[in-house]
Coordinates of C-alpha atoms and ligand atoms in Angstrom, one line a residue:
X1 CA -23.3 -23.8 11.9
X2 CA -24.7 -21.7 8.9
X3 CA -23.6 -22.6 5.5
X4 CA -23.7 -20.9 2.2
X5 CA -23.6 -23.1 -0.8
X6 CA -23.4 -21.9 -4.7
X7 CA -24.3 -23.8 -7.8
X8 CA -23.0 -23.2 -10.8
X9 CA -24.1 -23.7 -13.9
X10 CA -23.8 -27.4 -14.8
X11 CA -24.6 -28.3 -11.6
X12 CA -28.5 -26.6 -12.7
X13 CA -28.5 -27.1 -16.4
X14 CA -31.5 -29.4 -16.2
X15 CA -34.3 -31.4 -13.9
X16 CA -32.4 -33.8 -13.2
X17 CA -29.2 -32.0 -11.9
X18 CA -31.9 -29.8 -10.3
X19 CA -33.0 -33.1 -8.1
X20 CA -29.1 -33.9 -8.0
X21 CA -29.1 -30.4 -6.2
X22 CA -32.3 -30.6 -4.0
X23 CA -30.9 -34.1 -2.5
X24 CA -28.2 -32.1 -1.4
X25 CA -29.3 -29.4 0.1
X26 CA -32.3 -31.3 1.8
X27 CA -29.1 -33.8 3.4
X28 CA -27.7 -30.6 4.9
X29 CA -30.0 -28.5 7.5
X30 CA -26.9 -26.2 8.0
X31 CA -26.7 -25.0 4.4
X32 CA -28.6 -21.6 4.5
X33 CA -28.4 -19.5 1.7
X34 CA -28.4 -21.0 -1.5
X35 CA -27.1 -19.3 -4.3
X36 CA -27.6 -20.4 -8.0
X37 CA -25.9 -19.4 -11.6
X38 CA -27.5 -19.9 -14.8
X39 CA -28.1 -22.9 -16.9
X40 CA -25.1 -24.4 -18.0
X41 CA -24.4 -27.0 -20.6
X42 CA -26.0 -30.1 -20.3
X43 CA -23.2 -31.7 -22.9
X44 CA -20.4 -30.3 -24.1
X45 CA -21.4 -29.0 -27.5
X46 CA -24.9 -27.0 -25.6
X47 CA -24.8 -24.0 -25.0
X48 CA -25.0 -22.5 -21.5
X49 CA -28.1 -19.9 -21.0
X50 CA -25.5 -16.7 -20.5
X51 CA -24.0 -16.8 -24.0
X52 CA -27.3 -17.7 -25.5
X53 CA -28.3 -14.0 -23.5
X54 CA -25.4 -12.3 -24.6
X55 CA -26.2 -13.3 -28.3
X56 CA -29.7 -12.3 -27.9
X57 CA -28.8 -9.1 -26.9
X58 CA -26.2 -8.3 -29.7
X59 CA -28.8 -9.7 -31.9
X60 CA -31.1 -7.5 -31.3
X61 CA -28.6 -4.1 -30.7
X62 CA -27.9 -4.7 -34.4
X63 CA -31.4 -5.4 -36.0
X64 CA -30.7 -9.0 -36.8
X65 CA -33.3 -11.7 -36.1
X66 CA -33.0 -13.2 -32.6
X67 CA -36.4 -14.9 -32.0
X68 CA -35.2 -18.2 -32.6
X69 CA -32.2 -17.9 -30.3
X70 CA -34.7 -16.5 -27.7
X71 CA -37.3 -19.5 -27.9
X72 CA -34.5 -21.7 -27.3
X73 CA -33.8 -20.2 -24.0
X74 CA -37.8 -20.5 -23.5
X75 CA -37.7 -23.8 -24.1
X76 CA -34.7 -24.4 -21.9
X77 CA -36.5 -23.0 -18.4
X78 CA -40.2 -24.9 -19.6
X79 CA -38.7 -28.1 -20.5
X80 CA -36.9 -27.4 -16.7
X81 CA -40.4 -26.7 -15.0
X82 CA -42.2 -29.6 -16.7
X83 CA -40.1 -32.5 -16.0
X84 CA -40.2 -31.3 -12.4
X85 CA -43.8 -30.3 -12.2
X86 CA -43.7 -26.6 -11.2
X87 CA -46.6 -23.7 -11.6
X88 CA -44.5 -21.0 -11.8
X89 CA -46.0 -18.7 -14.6
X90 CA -43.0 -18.9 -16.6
X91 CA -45.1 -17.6 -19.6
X92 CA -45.4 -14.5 -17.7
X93 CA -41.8 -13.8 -17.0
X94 CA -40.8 -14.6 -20.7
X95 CA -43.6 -11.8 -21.5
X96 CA -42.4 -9.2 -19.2
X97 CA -38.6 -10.3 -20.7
X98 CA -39.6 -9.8 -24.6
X99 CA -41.9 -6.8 -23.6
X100 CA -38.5 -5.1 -22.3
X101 CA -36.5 -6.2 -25.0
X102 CA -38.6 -4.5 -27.9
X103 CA -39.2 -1.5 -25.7
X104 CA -35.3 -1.2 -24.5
X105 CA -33.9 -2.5 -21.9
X106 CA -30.2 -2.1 -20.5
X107 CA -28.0 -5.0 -22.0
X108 CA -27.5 -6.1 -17.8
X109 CA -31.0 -6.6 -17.3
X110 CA -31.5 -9.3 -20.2
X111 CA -28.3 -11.0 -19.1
X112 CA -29.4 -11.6 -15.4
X113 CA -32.2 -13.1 -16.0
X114 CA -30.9 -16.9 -16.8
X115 CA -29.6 -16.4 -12.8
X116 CA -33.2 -14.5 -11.7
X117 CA -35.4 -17.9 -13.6
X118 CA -33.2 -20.6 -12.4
X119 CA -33.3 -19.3 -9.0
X120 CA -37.3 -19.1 -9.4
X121 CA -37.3 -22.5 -10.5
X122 CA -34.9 -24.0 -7.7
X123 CA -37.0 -21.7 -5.1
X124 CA -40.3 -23.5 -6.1
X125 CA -38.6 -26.9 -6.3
X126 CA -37.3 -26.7 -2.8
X127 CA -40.3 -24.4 -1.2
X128 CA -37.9 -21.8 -0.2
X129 CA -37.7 -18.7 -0.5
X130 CA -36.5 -16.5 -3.5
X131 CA -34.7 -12.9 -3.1
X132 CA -34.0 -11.1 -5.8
X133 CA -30.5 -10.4 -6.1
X134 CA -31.6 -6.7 -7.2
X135 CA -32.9 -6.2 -3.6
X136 CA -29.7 -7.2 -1.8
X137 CA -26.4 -6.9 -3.7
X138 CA -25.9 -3.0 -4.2
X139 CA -23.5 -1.5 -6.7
X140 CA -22.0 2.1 -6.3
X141 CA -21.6 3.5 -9.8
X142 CA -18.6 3.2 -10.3
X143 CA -19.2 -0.5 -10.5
X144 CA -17.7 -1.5 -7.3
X145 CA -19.9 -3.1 -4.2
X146 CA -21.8 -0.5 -1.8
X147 CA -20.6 -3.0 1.0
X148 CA -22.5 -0.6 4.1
X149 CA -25.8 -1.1 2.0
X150 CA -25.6 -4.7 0.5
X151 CA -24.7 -6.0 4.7
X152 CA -27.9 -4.0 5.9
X153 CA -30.1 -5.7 3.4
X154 CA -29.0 -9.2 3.3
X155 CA -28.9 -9.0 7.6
X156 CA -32.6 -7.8 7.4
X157 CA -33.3 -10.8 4.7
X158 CA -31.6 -12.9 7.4
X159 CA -33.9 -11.6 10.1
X160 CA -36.7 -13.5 8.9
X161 CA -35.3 -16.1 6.9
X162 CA -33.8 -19.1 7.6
X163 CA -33.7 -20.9 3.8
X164 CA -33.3 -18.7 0.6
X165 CA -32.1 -19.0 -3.0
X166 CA -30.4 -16.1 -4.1
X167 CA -29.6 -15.9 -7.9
X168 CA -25.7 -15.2 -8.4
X169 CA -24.1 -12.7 -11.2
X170 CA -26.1 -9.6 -10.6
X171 CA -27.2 -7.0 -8.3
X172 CA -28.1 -3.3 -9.1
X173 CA -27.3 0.1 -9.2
X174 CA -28.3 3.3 -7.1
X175 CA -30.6 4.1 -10.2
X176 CA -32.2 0.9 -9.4
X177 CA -31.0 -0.4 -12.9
X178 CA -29.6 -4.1 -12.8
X179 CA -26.1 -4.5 -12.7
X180 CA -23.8 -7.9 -13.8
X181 CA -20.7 -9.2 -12.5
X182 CA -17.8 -10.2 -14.9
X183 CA -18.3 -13.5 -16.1
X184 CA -18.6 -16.5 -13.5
X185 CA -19.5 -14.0 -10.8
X186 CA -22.3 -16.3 -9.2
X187 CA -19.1 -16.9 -7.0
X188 CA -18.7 -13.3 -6.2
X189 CA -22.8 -13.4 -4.8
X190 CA -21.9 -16.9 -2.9
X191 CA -18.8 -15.0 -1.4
X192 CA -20.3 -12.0 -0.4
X193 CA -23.2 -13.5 1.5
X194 CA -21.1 -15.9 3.1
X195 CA -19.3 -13.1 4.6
X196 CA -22.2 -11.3 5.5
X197 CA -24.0 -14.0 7.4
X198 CA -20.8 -15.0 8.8
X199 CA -21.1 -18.5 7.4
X200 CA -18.8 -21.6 8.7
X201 CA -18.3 -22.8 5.1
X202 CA -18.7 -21.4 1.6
X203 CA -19.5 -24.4 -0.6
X204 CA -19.0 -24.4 -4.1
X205 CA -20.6 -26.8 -5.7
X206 CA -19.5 -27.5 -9.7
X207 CA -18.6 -30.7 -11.9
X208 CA -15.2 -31.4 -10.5
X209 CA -14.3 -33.2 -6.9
X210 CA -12.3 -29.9 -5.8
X211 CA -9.0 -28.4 -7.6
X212 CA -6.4 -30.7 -8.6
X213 CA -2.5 -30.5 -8.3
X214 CA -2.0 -30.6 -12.2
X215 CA -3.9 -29.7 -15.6
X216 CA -5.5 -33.1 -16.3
X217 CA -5.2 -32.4 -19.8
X218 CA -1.4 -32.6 -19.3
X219 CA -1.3 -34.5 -16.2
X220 CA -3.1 -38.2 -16.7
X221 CA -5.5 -38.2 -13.4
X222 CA -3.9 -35.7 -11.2
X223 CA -4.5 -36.4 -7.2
X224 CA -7.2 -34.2 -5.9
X225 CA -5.6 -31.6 -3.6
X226 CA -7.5 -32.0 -0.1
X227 CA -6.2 -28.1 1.6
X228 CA -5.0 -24.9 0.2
X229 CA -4.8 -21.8 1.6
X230 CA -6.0 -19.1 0.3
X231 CA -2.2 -17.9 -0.7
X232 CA -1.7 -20.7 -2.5
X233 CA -4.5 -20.9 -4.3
X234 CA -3.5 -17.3 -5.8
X235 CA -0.7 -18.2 -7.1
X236 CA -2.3 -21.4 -8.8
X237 CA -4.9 -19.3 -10.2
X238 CA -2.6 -17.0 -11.5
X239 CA -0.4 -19.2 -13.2
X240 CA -3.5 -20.6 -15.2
X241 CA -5.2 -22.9 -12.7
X242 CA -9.1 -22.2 -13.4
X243 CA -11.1 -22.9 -10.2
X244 CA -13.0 -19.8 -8.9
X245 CA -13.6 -15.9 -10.2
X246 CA -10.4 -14.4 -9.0
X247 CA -12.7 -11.7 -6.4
X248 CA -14.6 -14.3 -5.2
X249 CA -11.7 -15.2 -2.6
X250 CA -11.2 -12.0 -1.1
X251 CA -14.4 -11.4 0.7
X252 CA -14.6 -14.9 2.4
X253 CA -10.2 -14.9 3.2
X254 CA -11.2 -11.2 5.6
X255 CA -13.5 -13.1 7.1
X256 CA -11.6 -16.2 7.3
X257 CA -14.2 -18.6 5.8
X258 CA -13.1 -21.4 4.5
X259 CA -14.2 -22.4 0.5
X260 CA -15.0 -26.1 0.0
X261 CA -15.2 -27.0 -3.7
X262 CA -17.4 -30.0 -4.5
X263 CA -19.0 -31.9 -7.4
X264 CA -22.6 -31.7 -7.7
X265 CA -22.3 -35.0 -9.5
X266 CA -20.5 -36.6 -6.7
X267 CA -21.6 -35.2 -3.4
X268 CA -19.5 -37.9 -0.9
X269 CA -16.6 -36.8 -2.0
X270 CA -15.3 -34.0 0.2
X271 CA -13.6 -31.9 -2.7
X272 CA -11.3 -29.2 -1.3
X273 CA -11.0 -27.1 1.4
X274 CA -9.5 -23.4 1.0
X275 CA -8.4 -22.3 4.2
X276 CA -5.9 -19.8 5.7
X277 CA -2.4 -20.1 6.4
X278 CA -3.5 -22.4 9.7
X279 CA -0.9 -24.4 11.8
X280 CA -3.4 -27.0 12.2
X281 CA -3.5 -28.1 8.6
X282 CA 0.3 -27.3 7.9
X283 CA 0.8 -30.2 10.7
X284 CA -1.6 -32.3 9.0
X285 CA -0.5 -31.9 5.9
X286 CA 3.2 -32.0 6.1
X287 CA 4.1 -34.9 4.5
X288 CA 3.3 -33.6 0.9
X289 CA 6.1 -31.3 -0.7
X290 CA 4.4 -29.6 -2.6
X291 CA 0.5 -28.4 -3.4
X292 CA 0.0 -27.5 -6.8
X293 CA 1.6 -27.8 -10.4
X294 CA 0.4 -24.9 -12.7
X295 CA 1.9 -22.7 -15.6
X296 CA 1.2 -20.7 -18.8
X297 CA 3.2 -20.5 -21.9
X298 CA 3.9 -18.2 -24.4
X299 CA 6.3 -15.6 -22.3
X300 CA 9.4 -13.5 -22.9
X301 CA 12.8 -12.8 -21.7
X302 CA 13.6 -8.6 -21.9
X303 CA 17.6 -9.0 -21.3
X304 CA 19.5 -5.5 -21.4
X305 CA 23.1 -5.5 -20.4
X306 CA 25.3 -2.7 -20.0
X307 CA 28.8 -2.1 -18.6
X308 CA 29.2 -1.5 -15.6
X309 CA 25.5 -1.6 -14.6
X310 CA 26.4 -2.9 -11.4
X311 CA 28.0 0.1 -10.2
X312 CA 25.0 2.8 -11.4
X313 CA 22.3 3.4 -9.0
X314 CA 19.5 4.1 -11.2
X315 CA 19.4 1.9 -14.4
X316 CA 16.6 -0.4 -13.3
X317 CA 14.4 2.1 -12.1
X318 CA 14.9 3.8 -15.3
X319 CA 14.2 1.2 -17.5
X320 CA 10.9 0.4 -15.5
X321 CA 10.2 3.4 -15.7
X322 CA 10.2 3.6 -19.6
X323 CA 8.5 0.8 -19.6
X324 CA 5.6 2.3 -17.6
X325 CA 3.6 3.9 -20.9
X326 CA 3.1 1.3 -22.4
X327 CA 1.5 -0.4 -19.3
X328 CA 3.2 -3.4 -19.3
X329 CA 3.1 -5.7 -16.2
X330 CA 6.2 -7.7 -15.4
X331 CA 6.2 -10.8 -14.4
X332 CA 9.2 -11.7 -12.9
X333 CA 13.1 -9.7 -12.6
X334 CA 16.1 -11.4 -12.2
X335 CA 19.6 -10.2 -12.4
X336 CA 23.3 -10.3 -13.1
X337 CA 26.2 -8.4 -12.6
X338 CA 25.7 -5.9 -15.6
X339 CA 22.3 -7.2 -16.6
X340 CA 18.8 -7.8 -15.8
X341 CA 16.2 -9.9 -17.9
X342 CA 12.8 -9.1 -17.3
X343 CA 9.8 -11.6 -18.0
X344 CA 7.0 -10.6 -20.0
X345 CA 4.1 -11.9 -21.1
X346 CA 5.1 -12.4 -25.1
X347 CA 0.9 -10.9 -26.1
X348 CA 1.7 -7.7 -24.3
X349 CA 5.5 -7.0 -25.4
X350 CA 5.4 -8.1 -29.2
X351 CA 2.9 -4.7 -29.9
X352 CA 5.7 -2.7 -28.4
X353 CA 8.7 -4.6 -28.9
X354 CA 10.6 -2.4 -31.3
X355 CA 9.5 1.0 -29.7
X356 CA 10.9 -0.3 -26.3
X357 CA 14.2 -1.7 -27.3
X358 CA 14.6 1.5 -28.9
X359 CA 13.7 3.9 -25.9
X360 CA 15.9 0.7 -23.4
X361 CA 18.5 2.1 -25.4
X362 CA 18.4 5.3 -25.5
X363 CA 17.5 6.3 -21.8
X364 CA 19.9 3.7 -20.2
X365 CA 22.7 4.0 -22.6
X366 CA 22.4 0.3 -22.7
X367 CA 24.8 -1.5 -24.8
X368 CA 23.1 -4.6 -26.2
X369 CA 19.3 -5.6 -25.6
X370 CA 17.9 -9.7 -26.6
X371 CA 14.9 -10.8 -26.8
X372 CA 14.1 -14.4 -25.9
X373 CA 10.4 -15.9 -27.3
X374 CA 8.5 -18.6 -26.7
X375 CA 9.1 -19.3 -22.9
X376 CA 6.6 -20.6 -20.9
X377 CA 6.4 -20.5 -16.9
X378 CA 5.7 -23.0 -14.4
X379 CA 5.1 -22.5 -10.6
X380 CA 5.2 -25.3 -8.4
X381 CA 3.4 -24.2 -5.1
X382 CA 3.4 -25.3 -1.4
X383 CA 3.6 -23.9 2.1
X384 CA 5.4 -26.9 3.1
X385 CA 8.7 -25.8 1.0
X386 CA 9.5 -23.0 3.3
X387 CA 12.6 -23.3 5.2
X388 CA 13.0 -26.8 3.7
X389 CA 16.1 -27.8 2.2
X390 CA 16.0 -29.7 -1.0
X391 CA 13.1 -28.9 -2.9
X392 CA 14.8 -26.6 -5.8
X393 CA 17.7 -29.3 -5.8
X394 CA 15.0 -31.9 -6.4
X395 CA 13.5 -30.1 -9.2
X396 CA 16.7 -29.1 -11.3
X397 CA 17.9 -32.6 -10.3
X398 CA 14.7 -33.8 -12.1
X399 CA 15.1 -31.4 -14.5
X400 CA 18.3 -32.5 -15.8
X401 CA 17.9 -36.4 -15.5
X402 CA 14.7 -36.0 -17.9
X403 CA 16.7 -33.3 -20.4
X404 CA 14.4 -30.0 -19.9
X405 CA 16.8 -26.8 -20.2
X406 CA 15.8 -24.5 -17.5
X407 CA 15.8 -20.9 -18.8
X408 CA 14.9 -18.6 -15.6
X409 CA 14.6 -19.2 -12.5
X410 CA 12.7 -17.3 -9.8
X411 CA 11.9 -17.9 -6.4
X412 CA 11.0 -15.2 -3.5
X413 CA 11.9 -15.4 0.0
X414 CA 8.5 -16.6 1.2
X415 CA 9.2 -19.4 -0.6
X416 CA 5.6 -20.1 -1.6
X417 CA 6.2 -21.0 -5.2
X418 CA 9.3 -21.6 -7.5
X419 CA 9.0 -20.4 -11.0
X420 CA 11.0 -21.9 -13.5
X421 CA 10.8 -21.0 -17.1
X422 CA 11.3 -23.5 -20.0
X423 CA 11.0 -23.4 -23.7
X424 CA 7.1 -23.9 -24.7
X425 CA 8.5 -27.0 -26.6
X426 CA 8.9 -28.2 -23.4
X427 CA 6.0 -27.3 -21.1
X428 CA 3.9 -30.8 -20.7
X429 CA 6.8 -32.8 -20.5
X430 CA 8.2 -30.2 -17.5
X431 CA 4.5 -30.1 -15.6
X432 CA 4.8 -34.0 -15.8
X433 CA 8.5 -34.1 -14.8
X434 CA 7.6 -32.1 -12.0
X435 CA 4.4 -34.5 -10.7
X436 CA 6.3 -37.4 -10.9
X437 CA 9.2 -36.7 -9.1
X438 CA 6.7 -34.9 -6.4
X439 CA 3.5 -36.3 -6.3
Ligands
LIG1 N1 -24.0 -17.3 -15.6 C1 -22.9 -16.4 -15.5 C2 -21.8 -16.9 -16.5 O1 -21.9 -17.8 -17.2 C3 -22.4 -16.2 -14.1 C4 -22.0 -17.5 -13.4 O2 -22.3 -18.6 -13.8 O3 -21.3 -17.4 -12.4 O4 -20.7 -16.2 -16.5

């Protein structure tokens, strides 16, 4: 069994989450690759060592002192080395750092680097050892992953290798010049090894004990939710739920490798396993309804009516396709007779909102368009709600007795999720009404 575990960035913000981390990988032979983020904070008002970067860099690009900010990184990574009695020539690295910076440097190198020392540090620490992301994650330039090339270099790694850190975020370029991920995408370099080495497990180790089924500033102490699949967890994300970087999933679901999210600070507990659509765990797990709560506010309902609608061919596709220059995603259609409403994030519509009513009008001869603000949408997810009767009648049911005025509804025939949509007014008491009568 070969794992691949990631750290992320609170879980290595200092020595002793560092020993937190070394007691766990020590516990598990099978863990393999190791792949590590930046310094995070140590308390909530630090600062983690990536923004501190970022600053540095737009510091400097504009002339303005950044020295300060810089020596406070510094200290950061010594303070790290010294309460866990390292010789790595840290003084070294900072110099080959600050000699790039006043000489120029690409903004990508400066920002990788809280990944390339921490990984350094934990590489010592544990006497493995360290690869150099730049070496074995491979970027095409257009920005997206030279998969062919990356495989190749992180097999031969692999060849002679049985225990590595790897720093996450960053890889580089076929100029050789070092290339970032979007933000968080340590989980991207965790997901793509995993893949590669064909791991069991992809463990990703933060400060929570795995995903929960609500918001826990809305929700008071959600359950922990033991399986997802990878489906589901989409559609959490996507509705606001913030767990992993959103292309972190896809590599390890291809290869059907599972993602167990666990909490550095509480390594017994077994946090929660992302897996695909599998019969096994459906059996398992039948007994709850439903797997997740999650939803975002601040939506808006496009209605456009016209008579009679119902008997013209082409009046959606026309409004769509009006709507397609001002690149505008939908979120969800539903219809009437003579009408349709179409949901839209309120952000994205209110820039164009005169100019499209106007064109709505025009093209479909449309008789009346409304506008409807302040929605906000809530998806209730689980696998166990297909082909099960009762679950939408539970939730308006619920709905009702507790007073919540359903707006939309919206529910496809995969019956993954239901998406209702409720005044914002109303969005915390809804998520709750929804967990109790669940959960
Ligand atoms: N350190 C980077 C960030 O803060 C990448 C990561 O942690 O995954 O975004």
């Amino acid at each position: 069994m070969i794992k691949v575990a990631k750290f992320g960035g609170s879980s290595l913000a200092d020595a002793n989450q560092f020993k937190k981390v070394k007691d766990i990988i020590l516990k598990d032979s099978n863990i393999s690759a190791t792949i590590v983020s930046a310094p995070g904070k140590r308390f909530s008002e630090d600062s983690k060592i990536t923004d501190l970067l970022y600053l540095s860099y737009a510091h400097l690009k504009y002339s303005v002192e950044y020295e300060k900010m810089f020596a406070n990184i510094e200290d950061r990574y010594f303070k790290i080395k010294k309460d866990l009695n390292l010789n790595i020539d840290l003084k070294k690295e900072f110099n080959i750092i600050k000699h790039k910076m006043k000489k120029g440097m690409n903004k990508d190198y400066l920002i990788s680097r809280g990944e390339y020392l921490n990984g350094k540090l934990l590489a010592e620490y544990l006497g493995y050892d360290f690869i150099d992301a730049k070496d074995i994650i491979f970027f095409n330039f257009k920005g997206n992953i030279n998969m062919e090339k990356t495989k190749k270099a992180i097999e031969k790694v692999f060849e002679y290798n049985s225990k590595v850190i790897i720093p996450g975020f960053y890889g580089s370029l076929p100029n050789g010049e070092i290339k970032v991920f979007s933000r968080g995408g340590s989980d991207i370099t965790g997901a793509i090894v995993a893949k590669i080495i064909n791991a069991s497990v992809y463990e990703n180790w933060t400060d929570v004990s795995g995903i929960l089924m609500a918001d826990p500033r809305i929700v008071d102490n959600p359950k922990r939710i033991d399986f997802i699949t990878y489906n589901e967890l989409r559609e959490l994300s996507y509705m606001g739920a913030n767990v992993l970087h959103s292309n972190a999933v896809a590599p390890v679901k291809e290869a059907n490798i599972p993602i167990n999210i666990r909490n550095t600070n509480d390594p017994s507990n077994q946090g929660t396993m992302i897996v695909q659509n599998s019969h096994e765990i459906l059996e398992k797990y039948k007994s709850s309804p439903i797997t997740g709560i999650a939803g975002k506010k601040n939506f808006s309902i496009l209605s456009i009516y016209k008579y009679p609608m119902s008997e013209e061919a082409n009046s959606l596709l026309t409004i769509l396709d009006a709507l397609k220059k001002y690149n505008i995603n939908i979120e969800h259609i539903s219809s009437g007779i003579d009408n349709f409403s179409l949901i839209i994030a309120s952000e994205k519509l209110e820039k164009y909102l005169y100019e499209i009513i106007a064109d709505v009008k025009k093209l479909c001869n449309s008789i009346e368009v409304k506008v409807v603000q302040d929605i906000s949408l809530i998806a209730i997810v689980g696998r166990n709600m297909v082909h099960k009767p009762g679950t939408s009648g539970k939730l308006f049911a619920a709905m009702g007795n507790d007073n919540v005025n359903i707006r939309v509804i919206s529910q496809n025939a995969d019956e993954l999720n239901i998406i209702i949509g409720v005044d914002n007014q109303d969005f915390e008491k809804c998520i709750n009404v929804i967990y109790k009568n669940f959960v």
